[in-house]
CSV table of C-alpha atoms and ligand atoms in Angstrom, one decimal:
chain,number,residue,atom,x,y,z
A,29,MET,CA,42.3,-8.5,21.8
A,30,PRO,CA,39.8,-5.6,20.7
A,31,ALA,CA,37.9,-4.3,23.3
A,32,ILE,CA,34.2,-3.4,22.7
A,33,THR,CA,32.1,-1.1,24.3
A,34,LEU,CA,28.5,-2.1,24.7
A,35,ILE,CA,26.1,1.1,25.7
A,36,LEU,CA,22.7,1.0,27.0
A,37,ASN,CA,20.4,2.5,24.4
A,38,THR,CA,18.1,4.2,27.0
A,39,ASN,CA,21.0,5.3,29.2
A,40,HIS,CA,24.1,6.1,27.7
A,41,THR,CA,26.1,6.7,30.6
A,42,LYS,CA,25.8,2.6,31.3
A,43,GLN,CA,28.8,0.8,29.4
A,44,ALA,CA,30.3,-2.2,29.6
A,45,VAL,CA,33.6,-3.0,27.9
A,46,VAL,CA,34.1,-6.9,26.7
A,47,TRP,CA,37.0,-8.3,24.7
A,48,ALA,CA,35.9,-10.3,22.0
A,49,THR,CA,37.5,-11.4,18.6
A,50,PRO,CA,35.8,-12.8,15.8
A,51,PRO,CA,33.5,-15.9,15.7
A,52,HIS,CA,32.8,-14.2,19.3
A,53,THR,CA,31.6,-10.9,17.7
A,54,THR,CA,28.2,-12.0,16.5
A,55,GLY,CA,24.8,-10.2,17.3
A,56,THR,CA,24.2,-13.0,19.3
A,57,ALA,CA,27.2,-13.5,21.3
A,58,LEU,CA,27.4,-9.7,21.9
A,59,LEU,CA,23.5,-9.5,23.1
A,60,ALA,CA,24.6,-12.4,25.7
A,61,GLN,CA,27.3,-10.7,26.6
A,62,ALA,CA,25.3,-7.5,27.2
A,63,GLN,CA,22.0,-9.5,29.0
A,64,ASN,CA,24.9,-10.5,31.2
A,65,LYS,CA,26.7,-7.5,31.9
A,66,PHE,CA,23.4,-5.6,32.2
A,67,ARG,CA,21.6,-8.3,34.1
A,68,SER,CA,18.7,-7.9,32.0
A,69,LYS,CA,17.2,-10.8,29.9
A,70,ALA,CA,14.4,-8.5,28.0
A,71,LEU,CA,18.0,-6.8,26.3
A,72,ALA,CA,17.0,-7.9,22.7
A,73,THR,CA,18.7,-5.9,19.8
A,74,VAL,CA,22.1,-5.2,19.2
A,75,PHE,CA,22.6,-1.8,16.9
A,76,GLN,CA,25.7,-0.8,15.6
A,77,ARG,CA,26.5,3.4,14.8
A,78,GLY,CA,24.0,4.7,12.9
A,79,GLY,CA,20.8,2.6,13.8
A,80,VAL,CA,21.6,-0.7,11.6
A,81,ALA,CA,20.5,-3.8,13.9
A,82,LEU,CA,23.7,-6.2,14.0
A,83,GLY,CA,22.3,-9.8,12.8
A,84,GLU,CA,22.4,-12.2,15.1
A,85,ASP,CA,24.9,-14.4,12.8
A,86,GLU,CA,26.4,-11.2,11.7
A,87,GLN,CA,29.8,-10.1,12.6
A,88,LEU,CA,30.3,-6.8,14.1
A,89,PRO,CA,32.7,-4.8,11.3
A,90,PRO,CA,36.4,-4.8,12.5
A,91,GLU,CA,36.6,-1.3,12.7
A,92,GLU,CA,33.9,-0.7,14.9
A,93,ASP,CA,34.1,-0.6,18.6
A,94,ARG,CA,30.8,0.3,20.4
A,95,VAL,CA,27.4,-1.0,19.8
A,96,TRP,CA,24.1,0.0,21.4
A,97,ILE,CA,22.2,-2.1,23.2
A,98,ALA,CA,18.1,-2.1,23.2
A,99,LYS,CA,14.9,-3.6,24.8
A,100,GLY,CA,12.7,-3.1,21.6
A,101,GLU,CA,12.8,0.8,21.5
A,102,ALA,CA,14.2,2.9,18.5
A,103,TYR,CA,17.9,3.4,18.4
A,104,ALA,CA,18.8,6.3,19.9
A,105,GLY,CA,22.8,6.1,19.4
A,106,PRO,CA,24.5,8.9,17.4
A,107,PRO,CA,23.5,9.2,13.7
A,108,VAL,CA,25.6,8.2,11.0
A,109,THR,CA,26.8,11.9,9.5
A,110,LEU,CA,25.4,12.1,5.6
A,111,PRO,CA,26.6,15.3,3.5
A,112,LEU,CA,24.8,18.3,3.3
A,113,ARG,CA,22.4,19.4,0.9
A,114,GLU,CA,23.1,21.9,-2.0
A,115,PRO,CA,21.0,25.4,-1.0
A,116,GLY,CA,18.2,25.7,-3.7
A,117,ASP,CA,18.6,21.9,-4.5
A,118,ALA,CA,14.5,21.1,-3.2
A,119,ALA,CA,13.2,17.3,-3.5
A,120,GLU,CA,9.5,16.8,-4.0
A,121,VAL,CA,7.7,15.1,-1.4
A,122,ARG,CA,4.5,13.6,-2.1
A,123,ILE,CA,1.9,11.2,0.4
A,124,ILE,CA,-0.6,9.0,-0.9
A,125,ALA,CA,-2.5,8.3,2.4
A,126,GLU,CA,-5.8,9.8,2.7
A,127,ARG,CA,-7.5,7.3,5.1
A,128,SER,CA,-4.2,5.6,6.5
A,129,PHE,CA,-3.0,6.7,9.6
A,130,VAL,CA,0.9,8.2,8.9
A,131,SER,CA,2.9,9.3,12.2
A,132,ASP,CA,4.7,12.7,12.7
A,133,GLU,CA,7.7,11.0,13.2
A,134,ALA,CA,7.3,9.2,9.8
A,135,LEU,CA,6.7,12.3,8.2
A,136,LYS,CA,9.7,13.9,9.9
A,137,GLN,CA,11.9,11.2,8.8
A,138,LEU,CA,10.8,11.4,4.9
A,139,GLU,CA,11.3,15.0,5.0
A,140,ARG,CA,14.8,14.4,6.1
A,141,VAL,CA,15.4,11.9,3.2
A,142,ALA,CA,13.9,14.3,0.5
A,143,SER,CA,16.5,17.1,2.0
A,144,LEU,CA,19.5,14.6,1.5
A,145,PRO,CA,21.8,15.9,-1.6
A,146,GLY,CA,20.7,14.3,-5.0
A,147,VAL,CA,17.2,13.3,-3.7
A,148,ARG,CA,14.7,14.3,-6.2
A,149,VAL,CA,11.5,12.9,-4.9
A,150,ALA,CA,10.4,11.4,-2.3
A,151,VAL,CA,6.8,9.2,-2.1
A,152,GLY,CA,5.4,8.2,1.1
A,153,MET,CA,3.0,5.3,0.3
A,154,PRO,CA,-0.3,4.5,2.7
A,155,ASP,CA,2.0,2.4,4.4
A,156,LEU,CA,4.6,5.2,5.6
A,157,HIS,CA,5.8,4.2,9.3
A,158,PRO,CA,8.9,5.2,10.8
A,159,GLY,CA,12.1,2.8,10.6
A,160,SER,CA,15.0,3.1,13.3
A,161,ARG,CA,16.6,5.9,10.9
A,162,PHE,CA,14.9,6.4,7.6
A,163,PRO,CA,11.5,5.6,6.9
A,164,ILE,CA,9.7,2.4,5.4
A,165,GLY,CA,7.0,2.3,2.6
A,166,CYS,CA,8.8,5.1,0.3
A,167,ALA,CA,10.1,5.2,-3.0
A,168,LEU,CA,13.2,8.0,-3.8
A,169,VAL,CA,14.2,9.3,-6.7
A,170,ALA,CA,18.0,10.0,-6.3
A,171,ASP,CA,21.1,11.5,-8.7
A,172,GLY,CA,23.1,8.8,-6.6
A,173,VAL,CA,22.8,5.6,-4.2
A,174,TYR,CA,22.2,5.8,-0.8
A,175,PRO,CA,23.4,2.3,0.6
A,176,ALA,CA,21.6,3.1,4.0
A,177,LEU,CA,18.3,4.1,2.6
A,178,ILE,CA,17.7,0.5,1.2
A,179,GLY,CA,18.5,-0.9,4.9
A,180,SER,CA,20.0,-4.0,5.7
A,181,ASP,CA,17.4,-6.5,4.2
A,182,ILE,CA,18.2,-6.1,0.5
A,183,GLY,CA,16.4,-7.9,-1.9
A,184,CYS,CA,13.4,-8.3,0.5
A,185,GLY,CA,10.1,-9.0,-1.0
A,186,ILE,CA,7.0,-11.3,-1.4
A,187,SER,CA,6.5,-14.4,-3.7
A,188,LEU,CA,3.1,-16.1,-4.4
A,189,TYR,CA,2.8,-19.8,-5.3
A,190,ARG,CA,-0.3,-22.2,-6.1
A,191,LEU,CA,0.1,-25.3,-3.4
A,192,ALA,CA,-2.2,-27.5,-4.4
A,193,SER,CA,-5.9,-28.0,-4.8
A,194,LEU,CA,-8.0,-26.7,-1.7
A,195,PRO,CA,-8.4,-29.9,0.6
A,196,ALA,CA,-12.5,-31.1,1.5
A,197,ARG,CA,-12.0,-30.3,5.3
A,198,LEU,CA,-9.3,-27.4,5.7
A,199,ASP,CA,-8.1,-27.9,8.9
A,200,ALA,CA,-5.6,-25.5,9.9
A,201,ALA,CA,-4.4,-26.4,12.9
A,202,LYS,CA,-3.8,-30.1,11.3
A,203,LEU,CA,-1.5,-28.0,8.5
A,204,ALA,CA,-0.1,-26.1,11.2
A,205,ALA,CA,1.1,-29.1,12.8
A,206,ARG,CA,3.1,-29.9,9.7
A,207,LEU,CA,5.8,-27.7,9.5
A,208,THR,CA,8.4,-28.5,11.4
A,209,GLY,CA,12.1,-28.2,10.5
A,210,LEU,CA,11.7,-25.5,8.4
A,211,ASP,CA,14.3,-22.7,10.9
A,212,GLU,CA,17.3,-25.8,10.6
A,213,PRO,CA,19.2,-25.3,7.9
A,214,TRP,CA,18.5,-27.0,4.8
A,215,ALA,CA,20.1,-30.3,4.1
A,216,GLY,CA,20.2,-30.3,0.4
A,217,ASP,CA,22.7,-28.8,-1.9
A,218,THR,CA,22.8,-25.0,-1.4
A,219,ARG,CA,25.2,-24.2,-4.4
A,220,ALA,CA,23.2,-25.8,-7.0
A,221,TRP,CA,19.9,-24.2,-5.7
A,222,LEU,CA,21.9,-20.7,-6.1
A,223,GLU,CA,23.8,-21.3,-9.1
A,224,ARG,CA,20.2,-21.9,-10.8
A,225,TYR,CA,19.3,-18.3,-10.1
A,226,GLY,CA,22.9,-16.9,-11.3
A,227,VAL,CA,24.4,-16.7,-7.8
A,228,HIS,CA,27.9,-17.8,-8.0
A,229,GLN,CA,29.5,-16.6,-5.4
A,230,ALA,CA,29.7,-18.5,-2.3
A,231,THR,CA,28.7,-16.5,0.9
A,232,ALA,CA,28.7,-17.4,4.6
A,233,PHE,CA,25.2,-17.1,4.6
A,234,ASP,CA,24.2,-20.0,2.2
A,235,ASP,CA,24.5,-23.4,4.3
A,236,CYS,CA,23.7,-21.8,7.6
A,237,SER,CA,20.5,-19.7,6.3
A,238,LEU,CA,19.1,-20.1,2.8
A,239,GLY,CA,15.5,-21.5,2.6
A,240,THR,CA,14.6,-20.1,6.2
A,241,VAL,CA,11.8,-17.7,7.0
A,242,GLY,CA,14.1,-15.5,9.4
A,243,GLY,CA,12.6,-13.4,12.1
A,244,GLY,CA,11.0,-9.9,12.4
A,245,ASN,CA,8.2,-9.8,10.2
A,246,HIS,CA,8.9,-12.5,7.9
A,247,PHE,CA,6.6,-14.9,7.2
A,248,ALA,CA,5.0,-17.7,5.2
A,249,GLU,CA,1.4,-17.9,4.9
A,250,VAL,CA,-0.8,-20.7,3.5
A,251,CYS,CA,-3.7,-18.7,2.4
A,252,ARG,CA,-6.8,-19.2,-0.1
A,253,VAL,CA,-9.1,-16.3,-2.6
A,254,GLU,CA,-11.4,-15.2,-0.1
A,255,SER,CA,-13.0,-12.8,-3.5
A,256,ILE,CA,-12.1,-12.0,-7.1
A,257,THR,CA,-12.9,-8.4,-7.9
A,258,ASP,CA,-11.4,-8.5,-11.3
A,259,GLU,CA,-12.0,-11.9,-13.0
A,260,ALA,CA,-9.5,-10.9,-16.3
A,261,GLY,CA,-6.6,-10.0,-13.5
A,262,ALA,CA,-7.2,-13.7,-11.7
A,263,ARG,CA,-7.7,-15.8,-15.0
A,264,GLU,CA,-4.1,-14.1,-15.8
A,265,LEU,CA,-2.7,-15.4,-12.8
A,266,GLY,CA,-4.1,-18.6,-13.5
A,267,MET,CA,-5.8,-18.0,-9.7
A,268,THR,CA,-9.2,-19.8,-8.7
A,269,GLU,CA,-11.4,-20.2,-5.2
A,270,ASP,CA,-10.3,-24.3,-5.4
A,271,GLU,CA,-7.1,-23.9,-4.4
A,272,LEU,CA,-4.5,-23.3,-1.8
A,273,TYR,CA,-1.9,-20.8,-1.9
A,274,LEU,CA,1.6,-19.6,-0.4
A,275,MET,CA,2.8,-16.3,0.2
A,276,VAL,CA,6.4,-16.0,1.2
A,277,HIS,CA,7.9,-12.8,2.9
A,278,SER,CA,11.4,-12.8,3.2
A,279,GLY,CA,14.9,-11.2,2.2
A,280,SER,CA,18.5,-11.9,2.0
A,281,ARG,CA,18.9,-12.8,5.5
A,282,GLY,CA,22.5,-11.7,6.9
A,283,LEU,CA,23.8,-11.3,3.5
A,284,GLY,CA,22.4,-7.5,2.8
A,285,SER,CA,23.2,-6.7,6.6
A,286,SER,CA,27.2,-7.7,5.7
A,287,ILE,CA,26.8,-5.8,2.9
A,288,LEU,CA,25.4,-2.8,4.3
A,289,SER,CA,27.8,-3.1,7.2
A,290,SER,CA,31.0,-2.9,4.7
A,291,GLN,CA,29.4,-0.1,2.8
A,292,THR,CA,28.2,2.4,5.6
A,293,ALA,CA,31.8,2.0,6.9
A,294,SER,CA,33.1,3.5,3.6
A,295,SER,CA,30.8,5.8,2.2
A,296,SER,CA,26.8,6.6,3.0
A,297,TYR,CA,26.3,8.2,-0.2
A,298,LEU,CA,27.7,6.7,-3.7
A,299,PRO,CA,27.2,9.4,-6.0
A,300,ALA,CA,27.1,8.3,-9.8
A,301,SER,CA,31.0,9.2,-10.3
A,302,SER,CA,32.0,7.3,-7.2
A,303,PRO,CA,34.2,4.2,-7.9
A,304,ALA,CA,32.3,2.4,-5.2
A,305,LEU,CA,28.8,2.6,-6.9
A,306,ALA,CA,29.4,-0.6,-9.0
A,307,PRO,CA,30.9,-2.9,-6.5
A,308,TYR,CA,28.1,-1.7,-4.7
A,309,LEU,CA,25.5,-2.4,-7.4
A,310,GLU,CA,26.9,-5.9,-8.0
A,311,GLN,CA,26.8,-6.9,-4.3
A,312,HIS,CA,23.2,-5.4,-4.3
A,313,ASP,CA,21.8,-7.3,-7.3
A,314,GLY,CA,23.7,-10.8,-5.9
A,315,ALA,CA,21.5,-10.3,-2.8
A,316,VAL,CA,18.5,-9.3,-4.5
A,317,LEU,CA,18.6,-12.5,-6.6
A,318,TRP,CA,19.8,-14.7,-3.6
A,319,ALA,CA,16.6,-13.4,-1.7
A,320,CYS,CA,14.6,-14.4,-4.7
A,321,ALA,CA,16.3,-17.9,-4.5
A,322,ASN,CA,15.5,-17.9,-0.6
A,323,ARG,CA,11.9,-17.5,-1.4
A,324,ASP,CA,11.4,-20.3,-3.6
A,325,LEU,CA,13.4,-22.7,-1.1
A,326,ILE,CA,11.3,-21.5,1.6
A,327,ALA,CA,8.4,-22.3,-0.5
A,328,HIS,CA,9.7,-25.6,-1.9
A,329,ARG,CA,10.7,-27.2,1.7
A,330,LEU,CA,7.2,-25.8,3.3
A,331,SER,CA,5.5,-27.8,0.3
A,332,ALA,CA,7.2,-30.8,1.1
A,333,CYS,CA,6.3,-30.2,5.0
A,334,LEU,CA,2.6,-30.2,4.0
A,335,GLY,CA,2.9,-33.0,1.6
A,336,LEU,CA,-0.5,-32.2,0.1
A,337,PRO,CA,-1.4,-34.0,-3.0
A,338,GLY,CA,-0.7,-32.3,-6.2
A,339,GLU,CA,2.0,-30.9,-8.2
A,340,ALA,CA,5.6,-31.7,-6.9
A,341,GLU,CA,6.7,-28.4,-6.7
A,342,PRO,CA,5.2,-25.0,-5.7
A,343,GLN,CA,4.4,-23.1,-9.1
A,344,LYS,CA,5.3,-19.4,-8.5
A,345,LEU,CA,2.8,-16.9,-9.7
A,346,LEU,CA,4.1,-13.7,-9.2
A,347,GLU,CA,7.4,-12.0,-7.2
A,348,VAL,CA,8.1,-8.7,-6.2
A,349,THR,CA,11.1,-7.0,-4.3
A,350,HIS,CA,10.5,-4.5,-1.8
A,351,ASN,CA,13.8,-2.8,-0.7
A,352,SER,CA,16.3,-2.7,-3.7
A,353,VAL,CA,17.7,0.3,-5.9
A,354,THR,CA,17.2,0.2,-9.2
A,355,PRO,CA,17.6,2.8,-12.7
A,356,CYS,CA,15.1,4.8,-12.6
A,357,PRO,CA,12.6,4.1,-15.5
A,358,GLY,CA,12.8,6.4,-18.5
A,359,GLY,CA,10.5,9.5,-19.1
A,360,PRO,CA,9.8,12.5,-17.3
A,361,GLY,CA,11.1,12.1,-13.7
A,362,GLY,CA,13.0,9.5,-14.6
A,363,ASP,CA,16.7,10.3,-16.1
A,364,ASP,CA,17.7,14.1,-15.8
A,365,ALA,CA,17.8,16.8,-18.4
A,366,HIS,CA,21.0,15.7,-19.8
A,367,GLY,CA,20.1,12.1,-19.9
A,368,ALA,CA,22.1,11.3,-16.7
A,369,ARG,CA,20.8,8.0,-15.0
A,370,ARG,CA,18.7,8.6,-12.0
A,371,TRP,CA,18.3,5.8,-9.4
A,372,LEU,CA,14.6,4.3,-7.6
A,373,HIS,CA,15.5,3.4,-4.3
A,374,ARG,CA,12.5,1.4,-2.6
A,375,LYS,CA,12.5,1.1,1.2
A,376,GLY,CA,9.1,-1.1,1.7
A,377,ALA,CA,7.8,-0.3,-1.7
A,378,ALA,CA,6.6,-2.6,-4.1
A,379,PRO,CA,7.3,-1.9,-8.0
A,380,SER,CA,4.4,-1.0,-10.0
A,381,ASP,CA,6.4,-1.7,-13.1
A,382,THR,CA,6.9,-5.3,-13.0
A,383,THR,CA,7.2,-7.7,-16.2
A,384,GLY,CA,4.8,-10.6,-16.3
A,385,THR,CA,1.2,-10.0,-15.2
A,386,GLY,CA,2.4,-6.8,-13.3
A,387,ILE,CA,0.1,-7.9,-10.6
A,388,VAL,CA,1.4,-6.8,-7.1
A,389,PRO,CA,0.6,-8.2,-3.5
A,390,CYS,CA,0.0,-6.1,-0.7
A,391,PRO,CA,-0.2,-8.4,2.6
A,392,GLY,CA,-2.3,-6.9,5.3
A,393,SER,CA,-1.4,-9.0,8.6
A,394,ARG,CA,-1.6,-12.6,9.7
A,395,GLY,CA,-5.3,-11.5,11.1
A,396,ASP,CA,-6.4,-9.6,8.5
A,397,PHE,CA,-6.7,-10.0,4.4
A,398,SER,CA,-4.0,-9.4,1.8
A,399,TRP,CA,-4.6,-8.1,-1.7
A,400,LEU,CA,-3.6,-8.5,-5.0
A,401,LEU,CA,-3.4,-5.4,-6.9
A,402,ARG,CA,-2.9,-4.3,-10.8
A,403,PRO,CA,-1.2,-0.9,-10.8
A,404,ILE,CA,-2.4,1.7,-12.9
A,405,GLY,CA,-1.9,4.8,-14.3
A,406,ASP,CA,1.9,6.2,-16.1
A,407,GLY,CA,3.9,5.8,-12.5
A,408,LEU,CA,5.0,9.2,-12.1
A,409,LEU,CA,2.6,10.4,-9.0
A,410,ASN,CA,4.1,7.1,-7.4
A,411,ALA,CA,7.5,6.7,-8.2
A,412,HIS,CA,6.6,3.1,-10.1
A,413,SER,CA,5.6,1.9,-6.6
A,414,LEU,CA,2.9,0.9,-4.4
A,415,ALA,CA,2.5,0.0,-0.7
A,416,HIS,CA,4.0,-3.0,0.0
A,417,GLY,CA,2.0,-4.1,2.6
A,418,ALA,CA,-0.3,-2.7,5.2
A,419,GLY,CA,2.5,-1.3,7.2
A,420,ARG,CA,3.2,-1.3,10.8
A,421,LEU,CA,1.3,1.0,12.9
A,422,ARG,CA,2.6,0.3,16.6
A,423,ALA,CA,6.1,-0.2,17.5
A,424,ARG,CA,7.2,-3.4,18.5
A,425,SER,CA,7.6,-2.2,22.5
A,426,GLU,CA,4.1,-1.4,22.3
A,427,MET,CA,3.2,-4.6,21.7
A,428,HIS,CA,4.2,-6.0,24.7
A,429,THR,CA,1.6,-5.0,27.3
A,430,GLN,CA,-1.0,-8.0,26.6
A,431,PRO,CA,-1.7,-9.9,29.8
A,432,PRO,CA,-0.4,-13.3,30.0
A,433,SER,CA,-3.3,-15.0,29.9
A,434,ALA,CA,-4.4,-13.7,26.4
A,435,ARG,CA,-0.9,-15.2,24.9
A,436,ALA,CA,-2.6,-18.6,24.2
A,437,LYS,CA,-5.2,-16.8,22.0
A,438,LEU,CA,-3.1,-15.1,19.7
A,439,VAL,CA,-2.2,-18.3,17.7
A,440,ASP,CA,-5.8,-18.0,16.3
A,441,THR,CA,-6.8,-15.3,14.6
A,442,PRO,CA,-10.2,-13.2,14.0
A,443,LEU,CA,-10.1,-14.8,10.6
A,444,GLY,CA,-10.0,-18.4,11.6
A,445,SER,CA,-6.4,-19.0,10.6
A,446,ARG,CA,-3.8,-20.4,12.8
A,447,VAL,CA,0.0,-19.0,13.4
A,448,VAL,CA,3.0,-21.0,13.9
A,449,CYS,CA,5.0,-18.8,16.1
A,450,GLU,CA,6.9,-20.1,19.0
A,451,ASP,CA,9.1,-17.2,20.0
A,452,PRO,CA,6.7,-15.2,22.8
A,453,ALA,CA,7.9,-11.8,22.3
A,454,LEU,CA,7.9,-12.1,17.8
A,455,LEU,CA,4.0,-13.5,18.8
A,456,LEU,CA,3.2,-10.6,20.7
A,457,GLU,CA,5.3,-8.1,18.4
A,458,GLU,CA,3.6,-9.3,15.2
A,459,ARG,CA,0.1,-9.3,16.6
A,460,PRO,CA,-2.7,-8.1,13.8
A,461,GLU,CA,-3.3,-5.1,15.9
A,462,ALA,CA,0.3,-4.2,15.1
A,463,TYR,CA,-0.5,-3.6,11.6
A,464,LYS,CA,-2.5,-0.6,9.7
A,465,ALA,CA,-5.8,-2.0,8.1
A,466,VAL,CA,-5.0,-3.1,4.5
A,467,GLU,CA,-8.6,-1.7,3.4
A,468,GLY,CA,-7.4,1.8,4.2
A,469,VAL,CA,-4.1,1.1,2.3
A,470,VAL,CA,-5.4,-0.1,-0.4
A,471,GLY,CA,-8.6,2.3,-0.7
A,472,ASP,CA,-5.9,5.4,-0.5
A,473,MET,CA,-4.1,3.7,-3.5
A,474,GLU,CA,-7.7,3.4,-5.6
A,475,ALA,CA,-7.9,6.7,-4.9
A,476,ALA,CA,-4.9,8.4,-6.0
A,477,GLY,CA,-5.5,6.2,-9.2
A,478,VAL,CA,-2.4,4.1,-8.6
A,479,ALA,CA,-4.1,1.0,-8.2
A,480,GLN,CA,-6.9,-1.6,-8.8
A,481,ARG,CA,-8.2,-4.5,-7.1
A,482,VAL,CA,-8.1,-7.8,-8.5
A,483,LEU,CA,-8.5,-10.4,-5.8
A,484,CYS,CA,-8.5,-10.8,-2.0
A,485,LEU,CA,-6.3,-13.7,0.0
A,486,ARG,CA,-7.5,-15.2,3.6
A,487,PRO,CA,-5.1,-16.2,5.5
A,488,VAL,CA,-4.8,-20.0,6.6
A,489,VAL,CA,-1.8,-20.8,8.3
A,490,THR,CA,1.1,-18.4,9.1
A,491,TYR,CA,4.3,-19.7,9.6
A,492,LYS,CA,6.7,-17.6,11.7
A,493,CYS,CA,8.8,-19.6,13.4
A,494,ARG,CA,9.2,-23.0,15.8
A,495,ALA,CA,11.0,-23.0,19.3
A,496,LYS,CA,14.4,-22.9,19.5
B,2,LIG,N1,-0.6,-11.6,5.5
B,2,LIG,C1,0.2,-11.3,6.5
B,2,LIG,N2,0.7,-10.0,6.2
B,2,LIG,C2,2.0,-9.9,7.3
B,2,LIG,C3,2.3,-10.2,8.0
B,2,LIG,N3,3.1,-9.9,8.9
B,2,LIG,C4,3.4,-8.9,8.7
B,2,LIG,N4,2.6,-8.4,7.4
B,2,LIG,C5,2.7,-7.4,6.3
B,2,LIG,O1,3.5,-7.7,5.5
B,2,LIG,C6,4.7,-6.4,5.2
B,2,LIG,C7,5.9,-6.6,5.1
B,2,LIG,O2,6.6,-5.1,5.6
B,2,LIG,P1,8.0,-5.2,6.0
B,2,LIG,O3,8.3,-3.7,6.2
B,2,LIG,O4,8.6,-6.0,7.0
B,2,LIG,O5,8.9,-5.9,4.6
B,2,LIG,C8,3.9,-5.7,6.9
B,2,LIG,O6,3.6,-4.3,6.2
B,2,LIG,C9,2.5,-5.8,7.0
B,2,LIG,O7,1.3,-5.1,6.2
B,2,LIG,C10,1.7,-11.6,8.4
B,2,LIG,O8,2.1,-12.4,8.7
B,2,LIG,N5,0.7,-12.2,7.4
B,3,MN,MN1,10.0,-7.1,3.4
């Protein structure tokens, strides 16, 4: 039976060896072993080599024999070694953030990725903040593809739906109470649902995860229009102040993570000539479709729970994927001088070149407004991308200092909305104060001439999770 070494992330001399084979090598199983061995229930994250978190249901890849166990702090194990850059091969770094706070660590991470071989342009959006290894809130143009820059939640994004007419008396607590069973696997036919999105290959994640929000920053938020800045834009979307809407933020759950794990085991950089590029892109594109199907199923399930009078199905108004790699749009800054394809990596960045209305969401937090924006300009300054949200201001670990008596209040927000989050740690970590002010982020994009305001949304109920 293979030995797996559990290493304390904050003190690498503290190690424990466990003997485990699948199915006992999931994130949940290894975390339970670590909590037991190190006698600490506060341990919360299992990192793989290089800093990719092992998902709850995800198996540790068979070639890995050690993991780093953290409480909530950033990964402190050894980095995955990336190839060195050729001398004189400089990338351009731009930051679109005059008003929004961007930490030194985030800037350092952006500069580090800009120095990777083949990277041509690195743009930090106003929501730029540090990730475990790579920055979040950025768009990167490169000659090849770096799977690790897109990260484990391939296809994560935001979809917006019309739910129903605004009830005469809007009672957020009553609506919140109706949201039950959403963390359980969906009882319907996941295969048939996925086929509609062109996902023909079954995965281990379909039956257990499709249609569930997932942890972390993911959410499903019932909201209403607070104000309209651009009447024509609101009309294009068909949005009014008399209706309830639903914003869903989720991704490919464990699927993207399993794709990244298998990838990082083989290669960290896929230049155009790599035979591994096409297979990675095929898996990546499948995860993007899976994530889209997932958000629609979450909307379907949540709408059924609410049982509001009106349309049988939520009507999708817009959708963006903010973790992905796509061929760079043509024109200057796109392909290279010889017409070779370049790749646009978006790690927490919304595309500003979407089809349809082209309008893009910029969520704030559960206690802040969210904006719908119209991208403007030629896309060169901002690498055809916008901020994908307000962005994290404080690390999760910093959010645990709230005195316990204040916790009950966290389910009511300053905007009068209600939060369903029965995981006490997550309730603290996702407090509105953990995020930058969306006003500054939107203001930065307006000032840079890359976006205009269309409409502002106010949260009514934010769904995260029920107790396990
Ligand atoms: N309206 C809400 N916005 C939220 C909430 N929690 C987080 N957020 C925003 O979404 C983005 C998503 O970021 P990602 O890196 O996890 O993809 C984040 O930057 C926040 O600004 C919420 O509950 N409601
Ligand atoms: Mn996301």
